[in-house]
PDB file of C-alpha atoms in Angstrom:
ATOM      1  CA  MET A1113      80.403  32.757  43.834  1.00 48.00           C
ATOM      2  CA  THR A1114      83.304  33.195  42.148  1.00 66.00           C
ATOM      3  CA  ASP A1115      86.469  35.281  43.030  1.00 88.00           C
ATOM      4  CA  ALA A1116      86.703  36.937  39.374  1.00 93.00           C
ATOM      5  CA  ILE A1117      85.908  40.275  38.599  1.00 97.00           C
ATOM      6  CA  ASP A1118      83.296  40.380  35.923  1.00 96.00           C
ATOM      7  CA  HIS A1119      84.151  43.877  34.178  1.00 95.00           C
ATOM      8  CA  ASP A1120      80.830  43.818  32.108  1.00 97.00           C
ATOM      9  CA  ALA A1121      78.445  43.254  35.154  1.00 97.00           C
ATOM     10  CA  PRO A1122      76.246  45.910  36.092  1.00 98.00           C
ATOM     11  CA  THR A1123      78.113  46.065  39.584  1.00 97.00           C
ATOM     12  CA  PRO A1124      81.080  48.261  40.004  1.00 98.00           C
ATOM     13  CA  VAL A1125      84.148  46.479  40.049  1.00 98.00           C
ATOM     14  CA  TYR A1126      85.209  47.956  43.175  1.00 98.00           C
ATOM     15  CA  LYS A1127      82.147  46.731  44.940  1.00 98.00           C
ATOM     16  CA  GLN A1128      82.837  43.181  43.417  1.00 98.00           C
ATOM     17  CA  LEU A1129      86.251  43.411  44.862  1.00 98.00           C
ATOM     18  CA  ALA A1130      84.785  44.412  48.329  1.00 98.00           C
ATOM     19  CA  ALA A1131      82.316  41.304  48.206  1.00 98.00           C
ATOM     20  CA  ILE A1132      85.071  38.907  47.120  1.00 98.00           C
ATOM     21  CA  LEU A1133      87.565  40.128  50.075  1.00 98.00           C
ATOM     22  CA  ARG A1134      84.538  40.279  52.433  1.00 97.00           C
ATOM     23  CA  ARG A1135      83.537  36.889  51.746  1.00 96.00           C
ATOM     24  CA  ARG A1136      87.366  35.623  52.098  1.00 96.00           C
ATOM     25  CA  ILE A1137      87.500  37.071  55.363  1.00 96.00           C
ATOM     26  CA  GLU A1138      84.352  36.099  56.759  1.00 94.00           C
ATOM     27  CA  ALA A1139      85.322  32.577  55.501  1.00 95.00           C
ATOM     28  CA  GLY A1140      88.700  32.868  57.647  1.00 94.00           C
ATOM     29  CA  ASP A1141      90.512  32.466  54.294  1.00 94.00           C
ATOM     30  CA  LEU A1142      92.131  35.964  54.635  1.00 95.00           C
ATOM     31  CA  VAL A1143      93.740  36.719  58.032  1.00 95.00           C
ATOM     32  CA  GLY A1144      96.526  38.981  59.167  1.00 96.00           C
ATOM     33  CA  ARG A1145      98.000  41.040  56.441  1.00 97.00           C
ATOM     34  CA  LEU A1146      96.339  41.646  53.301  1.00 97.00           C
ATOM     35  CA  PRO A1147      98.201  41.575  49.762  1.00 96.00           C
ATOM     36  CA  ALA A1148      99.642  45.307  48.564  1.00 96.00           C
ATOM     37  CA  GLU A1149      97.094  47.356  46.556  1.00 95.00           C
ATOM     38  CA  ALA A1150      99.843  46.719  43.591  1.00 96.00           C
ATOM     39  CA  ASP A1151      99.198  42.780  43.976  1.00 97.00           C
ATOM     40  CA  LEU A1152      95.655  43.193  44.416  1.00 97.00           C
ATOM     41  CA  MET A1153      95.479  45.287  41.280  1.00 97.00           C
ATOM     42  CA  GLU A1154      97.451  42.497  39.564  1.00 97.00           C
ATOM     43  CA  ILE A1155      95.521  39.514  40.801  1.00 96.00           C
ATOM     44  CA  TYR A1156      92.091  41.026  40.061  1.00 97.00           C
ATOM     45  CA  GLY A1157      92.911  43.007  36.974  1.00 97.00           C
ATOM     46  CA  LEU A1158      91.780  46.387  38.407  1.00 98.00           C
ATOM     47  CA  GLY A1159      93.244  50.135  38.707  1.00 98.00           C
ATOM     48  CA  ARG A1160      94.602  51.643  41.809  1.00 98.00           C
ATOM     49  CA  ASP A1161      91.346  53.607  42.260  1.00 98.00           C
ATOM     50  CA  SER A1162      89.185  50.641  42.227  1.00 98.00           C
ATOM     51  CA  VAL A1163      91.356  48.745  44.463  1.00 98.00           C
ATOM     52  CA  ARG A1164      91.471  51.697  47.126  1.00 97.00           C
ATOM     53  CA  LYS A1165      87.554  52.230  46.628  1.00 98.00           C
ATOM     54  CA  GLY A1166      87.137  48.472  47.499  1.00 98.00           C
ATOM     55  CA  LEU A1167      89.086  48.572  50.458  1.00 98.00           C
ATOM     56  CA  THR A1168      87.455  51.692  51.710  1.00 98.00           C
ATOM     57  CA  LEU A1169      84.176  49.695  51.766  1.00 98.00           C
ATOM     58  CA  LEU A1170      85.781  47.115  54.053  1.00 98.00           C
ATOM     59  CA  LYS A1171      87.297  49.761  56.346  1.00 97.00           C
ATOM     60  CA  GLU A1172      83.914  51.381  56.765  1.00 96.00           C
ATOM     61  CA  ALA A1173      82.468  47.963  57.849  1.00 96.00           C
ATOM     62  CA  GLY A1174      85.073  47.344  60.158  1.00 96.00           C
ATOM     63  CA  LEU A1175      86.652  44.496  58.481  1.00 97.00           C
ATOM     64  CA  ILE A1176      90.238  45.709  57.831  1.00 98.00           C
ATOM     65  CA  GLU A1177      92.373  48.599  59.043  1.00 97.00           C
ATOM     66  CA  SER A1178      95.517  50.237  57.712  1.00 94.00           C
ATOM     67  CA  VAL A1179      98.551  51.003  59.775  1.00 94.00           C
ATOM     68  CA  GLN A1180     100.890  53.637  58.449  1.00 93.00           C
ATOM     69  CA  GLY A1181     104.355  52.039  57.303  1.00 92.00           C
ATOM     70  CA  ARG A1182     103.009  48.324  57.734  1.00 94.00           C
ATOM     71  CA  GLY A1183      99.992  47.711  55.624  1.00 94.00           C
ATOM     72  CA  THR A1184      96.390  46.701  55.666  1.00 97.00           C
ATOM     73  CA  PHE A1185      95.231  44.084  58.218  1.00 98.00           C
ATOM     74  CA  VAL A1186      92.138  41.987  58.656  1.00 97.00           C
ATOM     75  CA  VAL A1187      90.345  42.863  62.025  1.00 97.00           C
ATOM     76  CA  PRO A1188      90.082  39.805  64.134  1.00 95.00           C
ATOM     77  CA  PRO A1189      86.486  38.514  64.688  1.00 92.00           C
ATOM     78  CA  ASP A1190      86.078  39.465  68.238  1.00 91.00           C
ATOM     79  CA  GLN A1191      87.268  43.217  67.421  1.00 92.00           C
ATOM     80  CA  ARG A1192      84.942  43.733  64.601  1.00 89.00           C
ATOM     81  CA  PRO A1193      81.640  45.884  65.117  1.00 85.00           C
ATOM     82  CA  LYS A1194      78.576  43.865  66.246  1.00 80.00           C
ATOM     83  CA  GLY A1195      75.180  44.242  64.656  1.00 64.00           C
ATOM     84  CA  GLU A1196      76.462  45.037  61.036  1.00 52.00           C
ATOM     85  CA  PRO A1197      74.022  43.761  58.567  1.00 52.00           C
ATOM     86  CA  GLU A1198      75.848  41.263  56.152  1.00 52.00           C
ATOM     87  CA  SER A1199      76.267  42.784  52.784  1.00 50.00           C
ATOM     88  CA  SER A1200      75.900  40.881  49.289  1.00 46.00           C
ATOM     89  CA  GLU A1201      77.539  43.776  47.624  1.00 45.00           C
TER      90      GLU A1201
END
């Protein structure tokens, strides 16, 4: 597995981003506050819409939450929903 986005892959780039961030969150590499959308855009070479869609997938999975005026944060493992199937997307 790589942390690079493959723009030629059949998987949409926003799903690739979500999968990368999910792996990093579950591995404990990403904790606390996530990089800003603009930073994620630069790091992964994506547009704002793709970054937002990827983050939305993680929010829906209960892995991250946004706090108005403060940023987006990783939800601590003990506060994440239980019984969610692991996604490879």
